[in-house]
Amino acid sequence: MLEVLQYNFIQNALIAGVLISIAAGIIGSLVVVNKITFLTGGIAHSSYGGIGLAIYLGIPVLFGATVFAVITAIIIAIITLKNRTRIDAIIGMMWASGMAIGIIFVDLTPGYNVDLMSYLFGSIVAVSNEDIYYMTILDIFIIGIVVYFYKEILAVSYDSEFASLRGINVKFFYTLILILAALCVVAAIKAVGLILVIALLTIPTYLAETFASKLSSMMIISSILATIFTILGLVVSYLYDISSGASIIMVAVLVLAVVKVLKMKK
């Protein structure tokens, strides 16, 4: 088993797994605490439009997905802040239209025949050195923003009304959290794909809530758990020759099920 570590694509997969897990642990905690899982899912699927556009224009896929996801996050933030009564319908429309845009641009790209399933369900073993650099930059940016604005993000996440009374710009930080979620989604595309990314963001955090008493602890524990799930998922994927993205999520689901059963017995 250890001999596979000599291959460059395996090394890249492990490095990418750690980088993605760090981002997923931090942002997943914010997503769960702020109860924006559905909004993040809408951003994730809408970013498929950026993938299709990037392929059509011949620019880096992750760059195109990033720009599209961030713009989508800002639009969703503006809409949900003004009209919370029809959030489900609005997100559903953006979800579907984003994916439709992506498919149309791919169809319009002459001679393009690459399997797009890897973007939907992930293929972490296909991560390149350029992807690693990109993920590293995204991680640094996410960690830097969260550390610098930690007190404000904490206040907005747990009590937005109190934060507003304290003079904190709630709308700005709500939008910022959605943008960070968009960046994390893009970073996780290669690992688990757009379909499964929400599971990677929420399952480790759901487990971390059991052991954490504050948001910072939850972020750290979530990152550690996400890293463990990712590495174990890669091992399972290699041993049984199955999709890496699905393997990572199934490992997380099984661990979650075991923990919940043990808690019920206690």
Short mmCIF file of C-alpha atoms in Angstrom, two decimals, residues 9-264:
data_model
loop_
_atom_site.label_atom_id
_atom_site.label_comp_id
_atom_site.label_asym_id
_atom_site.label_seq_id
_atom_site.Cartn_x
_atom_site.Cartn_y
_atom_site.Cartn_z
CA PHE A 9 -0.73 11.94 -8.61
CA ILE A 10 -1.17 10.18 -5.25
CA GLN A 11 1.00 12.79 -3.52
CA ASN A 12 -1.04 15.57 -5.13
CA ALA A 13 -4.27 13.86 -4.07
CA LEU A 14 -3.16 13.69 -0.43
CA ILE A 15 -1.97 17.31 -0.39
CA ALA A 16 -5.20 18.46 -2.04
CA GLY A 17 -7.21 16.41 0.44
CA VAL A 18 -5.58 18.16 3.40
CA LEU A 19 -5.97 21.62 1.85
CA ILE A 20 -9.63 21.03 1.01
CA SER A 21 -10.33 19.55 4.44
CA ILE A 22 -8.96 22.64 6.20
CA ALA A 23 -11.21 24.91 4.15
CA ALA A 24 -14.20 22.57 4.55
CA GLY A 25 -13.79 22.43 8.33
CA ILE A 26 -13.66 26.20 8.70
CA ILE A 27 -16.38 27.12 6.24
CA GLY A 28 -18.54 24.10 7.06
CA SER A 29 -18.76 25.34 10.64
CA LEU A 30 -19.96 28.74 9.44
CA VAL A 31 -22.44 27.14 7.04
CA VAL A 32 -23.99 24.98 9.78
CA VAL A 33 -24.03 27.67 12.47
CA ASN A 34 -25.58 30.24 10.12
CA LYS A 35 -28.07 27.66 8.77
CA ILE A 36 -27.19 28.41 5.14
CA THR A 37 -26.66 24.84 3.92
CA PHE A 38 -29.36 25.17 1.26
CA LEU A 39 -27.93 28.51 0.07
CA THR A 40 -24.46 26.98 -0.17
CA GLY A 41 -25.89 24.09 -2.16
CA GLY A 42 -27.37 26.59 -4.58
CA ILE A 43 -24.00 28.31 -4.97
CA ALA A 44 -22.28 24.95 -5.51
CA HIS A 45 -24.55 23.87 -8.34
CA SER A 46 -24.71 27.33 -9.89
CA SER A 47 -20.91 27.38 -10.15
CA TYR A 48 -21.23 24.68 -12.81
CA GLY A 49 -22.05 27.57 -15.11
CA GLY A 50 -18.57 28.95 -14.43
CA ILE A 51 -17.03 25.59 -15.32
CA GLY A 52 -18.83 25.50 -18.66
CA LEU A 53 -17.94 29.12 -19.39
CA ALA A 54 -14.27 28.51 -18.54
CA ILE A 55 -14.13 25.51 -20.87
CA TYR A 56 -15.75 27.54 -23.66
CA LEU A 57 -13.35 30.50 -23.21
CA GLY A 58 -10.29 28.29 -22.73
CA ILE A 59 -9.40 29.68 -19.29
CA PRO A 60 -8.55 27.68 -16.12
CA VAL A 61 -11.64 25.84 -14.90
CA LEU A 62 -11.13 26.65 -11.21
CA PHE A 63 -10.73 30.34 -12.02
CA GLY A 64 -13.95 30.40 -14.03
CA ALA A 65 -15.80 28.50 -11.31
CA THR A 66 -14.46 30.89 -8.66
CA VAL A 67 -15.63 34.03 -10.44
CA PHE A 68 -19.04 32.53 -11.21
CA ALA A 69 -19.49 31.18 -7.66
CA VAL A 70 -18.55 34.50 -6.02
CA ILE A 71 -20.94 36.45 -8.26
CA THR A 72 -23.68 33.92 -7.48
CA ALA A 73 -22.98 34.25 -3.74
CA ILE A 74 -23.32 38.04 -3.91
CA ILE A 75 -26.57 37.80 -5.88
CA ILE A 76 -28.00 35.26 -3.41
CA ALA A 77 -26.96 37.45 -0.48
CA ILE A 78 -28.70 40.50 -1.98
CA ILE A 79 -31.86 38.58 -2.80
CA THR A 80 -32.14 36.74 0.52
CA LEU A 81 -31.51 39.90 2.55
CA LYS A 82 -34.37 41.67 0.76
CA ASN A 83 -36.83 38.81 0.32
CA ARG A 84 -36.72 35.84 2.66
CA THR A 85 -40.24 34.60 1.91
CA ARG A 86 -39.38 32.89 -1.39
CA ILE A 87 -35.78 31.83 -0.77
CA ASP A 88 -36.45 28.20 -1.76
CA ALA A 89 -37.88 29.12 -5.18
CA ILE A 90 -35.14 31.67 -5.89
CA ILE A 91 -32.33 29.27 -4.97
CA GLY A 92 -33.97 26.51 -7.00
CA MET A 93 -34.06 28.74 -10.09
CA MET A 94 -30.42 29.82 -9.71
CA TRP A 95 -29.41 26.21 -9.04
CA ALA A 96 -31.01 24.98 -12.27
CA SER A 97 -30.03 27.96 -14.44
CA GLY A 98 -26.37 27.76 -13.38
CA MET A 99 -26.12 24.12 -14.36
CA ALA A 100 -28.01 24.76 -17.59
CA ILE A 101 -25.59 27.56 -18.53
CA GLY A 102 -22.64 25.24 -17.88
CA ILE A 103 -24.05 22.45 -20.03
CA ILE A 104 -24.87 24.84 -22.90
CA PHE A 105 -21.37 26.34 -22.98
CA VAL A 106 -19.79 22.88 -22.93
CA ASP A 107 -22.03 21.81 -25.82
CA LEU A 108 -20.97 24.93 -27.74
CA THR A 109 -17.27 24.20 -27.23
CA PRO A 110 -15.98 22.61 -30.48
CA GLY A 111 -14.17 19.31 -30.08
CA TYR A 112 -14.58 19.14 -26.31
CA ASN A 113 -15.21 15.56 -25.19
CA VAL A 114 -13.87 15.38 -21.63
CA ASP A 115 -16.09 13.57 -19.13
CA LEU A 116 -17.78 16.22 -17.00
CA MET A 117 -18.73 13.67 -14.35
CA SER A 118 -15.44 14.41 -12.56
CA TYR A 119 -16.69 17.94 -11.85
CA LEU A 120 -20.00 16.62 -10.52
CA PHE A 121 -18.69 13.76 -8.37
CA GLY A 122 -15.00 14.61 -7.98
CA SER A 123 -11.74 13.04 -9.06
CA ILE A 124 -9.08 14.04 -6.55
CA VAL A 125 -6.46 11.81 -8.19
CA ALA A 126 -6.65 14.10 -11.23
CA VAL A 127 -5.47 17.14 -9.25
CA SER A 128 -2.57 18.94 -10.95
CA ASN A 129 0.25 21.01 -9.48
CA GLU A 130 -1.56 24.16 -10.65
CA ASP A 131 -4.68 23.04 -8.75
CA ILE A 132 -2.57 22.59 -5.62
CA TYR A 133 -1.23 26.15 -5.91
CA TYR A 134 -4.75 27.46 -6.43
CA MET A 135 -6.12 25.56 -3.41
CA THR A 136 -3.24 26.81 -1.27
CA ILE A 137 -3.99 30.43 -2.17
CA LEU A 138 -7.69 29.93 -1.45
CA ASP A 139 -6.89 28.33 1.92
CA ILE A 140 -4.61 31.18 2.91
CA PHE A 141 -7.26 33.72 1.92
CA ILE A 142 -10.05 31.91 3.79
CA ILE A 143 -8.00 31.45 6.95
CA GLY A 144 -6.75 35.05 6.84
CA ILE A 145 -10.27 36.50 6.50
CA VAL A 146 -11.75 34.28 9.24
CA VAL A 147 -8.93 35.04 11.68
CA TYR A 148 -8.99 38.79 11.00
CA PHE A 149 -12.79 39.14 11.27
CA TYR A 150 -13.34 36.30 13.76
CA LYS A 151 -15.13 38.38 16.42
CA GLU A 152 -17.47 39.98 13.90
CA ILE A 153 -18.21 36.66 12.15
CA LEU A 154 -18.83 35.02 15.53
CA ALA A 155 -21.28 37.76 16.56
CA VAL A 156 -23.17 37.69 13.26
CA SER A 157 -23.32 33.88 13.23
CA TYR A 158 -24.87 33.48 16.69
CA ASP A 159 -26.87 36.68 17.23
CA SER A 160 -27.21 39.01 14.25
CA GLU A 161 -29.54 41.40 16.08
CA PHE A 162 -27.07 41.88 18.93
CA ALA A 163 -24.26 42.27 16.41
CA SER A 164 -26.25 44.99 14.64
CA LEU A 165 -26.76 46.83 17.91
CA ARG A 166 -23.00 46.67 18.48
CA GLY A 167 -22.49 48.51 15.19
CA ILE A 168 -21.39 45.49 13.16
CA ASN A 169 -22.39 45.58 9.50
CA VAL A 170 -24.47 42.39 9.47
CA LYS A 171 -25.27 42.57 5.74
CA PHE A 172 -21.58 42.82 4.85
CA PHE A 173 -20.52 39.88 6.99
CA TYR A 174 -23.48 37.77 5.87
CA THR A 175 -22.38 38.37 2.28
CA LEU A 176 -18.76 37.68 3.22
CA ILE A 177 -19.68 34.30 4.75
CA LEU A 178 -21.50 33.33 1.54
CA ILE A 179 -18.49 34.39 -0.56
CA LEU A 180 -16.18 32.29 1.63
CA ALA A 181 -18.57 29.36 1.20
CA ALA A 182 -18.39 29.88 -2.57
CA LEU A 183 -14.58 29.80 -2.48
CA CYS A 184 -14.63 26.62 -0.40
CA VAL A 185 -17.02 24.98 -2.86
CA VAL A 186 -14.62 25.75 -5.70
CA ALA A 187 -11.68 24.32 -3.75
CA ALA A 188 -13.62 21.10 -3.16
CA ILE A 189 -14.71 20.56 -6.77
CA LYS A 190 -11.76 18.31 -7.59
CA ALA A 191 -12.13 16.26 -4.40
CA VAL A 192 -15.80 15.38 -4.09
CA GLY A 193 -17.48 17.31 -6.90
CA LEU A 194 -20.35 19.78 -6.85
CA ILE A 195 -22.97 17.14 -6.04
CA LEU A 196 -21.26 15.87 -2.87
CA VAL A 197 -19.56 19.03 -1.60
CA ILE A 198 -22.34 19.88 0.86
CA ALA A 199 -21.82 16.55 2.61
CA LEU A 200 -18.10 17.32 3.09
CA LEU A 201 -19.00 20.72 4.53
CA THR A 202 -21.70 19.52 6.93
CA ILE A 203 -20.89 15.99 8.16
CA PRO A 204 -17.54 16.79 9.87
CA THR A 205 -19.11 19.89 11.45
CA TYR A 206 -22.14 17.93 12.60
CA LEU A 207 -19.78 15.53 14.37
CA ALA A 208 -17.56 18.33 15.68
CA GLU A 209 -20.56 19.93 17.44
CA THR A 210 -20.53 16.95 19.79
CA PHE A 211 -17.04 17.75 21.04
CA ALA A 212 -16.73 21.53 20.59
CA SER A 213 -17.91 24.23 22.97
CA LYS A 214 -17.07 27.23 20.78
CA LEU A 215 -16.86 28.11 17.10
CA SER A 216 -13.06 28.10 16.85
CA SER A 217 -12.88 24.62 18.38
CA MET A 218 -15.57 23.43 16.01
CA MET A 219 -13.57 24.68 13.03
CA ILE A 220 -10.40 22.91 14.16
CA ILE A 221 -12.13 19.61 14.97
CA SER A 222 -14.11 19.75 11.71
CA SER A 223 -10.90 20.26 9.72
CA ILE A 224 -9.25 17.29 11.45
CA LEU A 225 -12.27 15.05 10.86
CA ALA A 226 -12.56 16.13 7.22
CA THR A 227 -8.87 15.32 6.73
CA ILE A 228 -9.33 11.85 8.24
CA PHE A 229 -12.39 11.17 6.08
CA THR A 230 -10.58 12.32 2.95
CA ILE A 231 -7.49 10.17 3.55
CA LEU A 232 -9.54 7.10 4.46
CA GLY A 233 -11.76 7.71 1.43
CA LEU A 234 -8.69 7.79 -0.81
CA VAL A 235 -7.50 4.49 0.66
CA VAL A 236 -10.90 2.87 0.06
CA SER A 237 -10.98 4.32 -3.47
CA TYR A 238 -7.55 2.85 -4.24
CA LEU A 239 -8.24 -0.58 -2.74
CA TYR A 240 -11.62 -1.11 -4.41
CA ASP A 241 -11.12 1.00 -7.56
CA ILE A 242 -14.16 3.20 -7.01
CA SER A 243 -14.84 6.94 -7.25
CA SER A 244 -12.75 8.94 -4.78
CA GLY A 245 -15.46 11.53 -4.13
CA ALA A 246 -18.11 8.96 -3.31
CA SER A 247 -15.63 7.00 -1.16
CA ILE A 248 -14.78 10.06 0.93
CA ILE A 249 -18.43 10.88 1.59
CA MET A 250 -19.38 7.26 2.39
CA VAL A 251 -16.56 7.04 4.94
CA ALA A 252 -17.89 10.23 6.55
CA VAL A 253 -21.46 8.92 6.56
CA LEU A 254 -20.43 5.59 8.10
CA VAL A 255 -18.43 7.30 10.87
CA LEU A 256 -21.38 9.61 11.56
CA ALA A 257 -23.74 6.62 11.76
CA VAL A 258 -21.43 4.76 14.18
CA VAL A 259 -21.06 7.82 16.43
CA LYS A 260 -24.83 8.36 16.53
CA VAL A 261 -25.51 4.69 17.35
CA LEU A 262 -22.94 4.78 20.18
CA LYS A 263 -24.53 7.96 21.55
CA MET A 264 -27.99 6.36 21.47
#
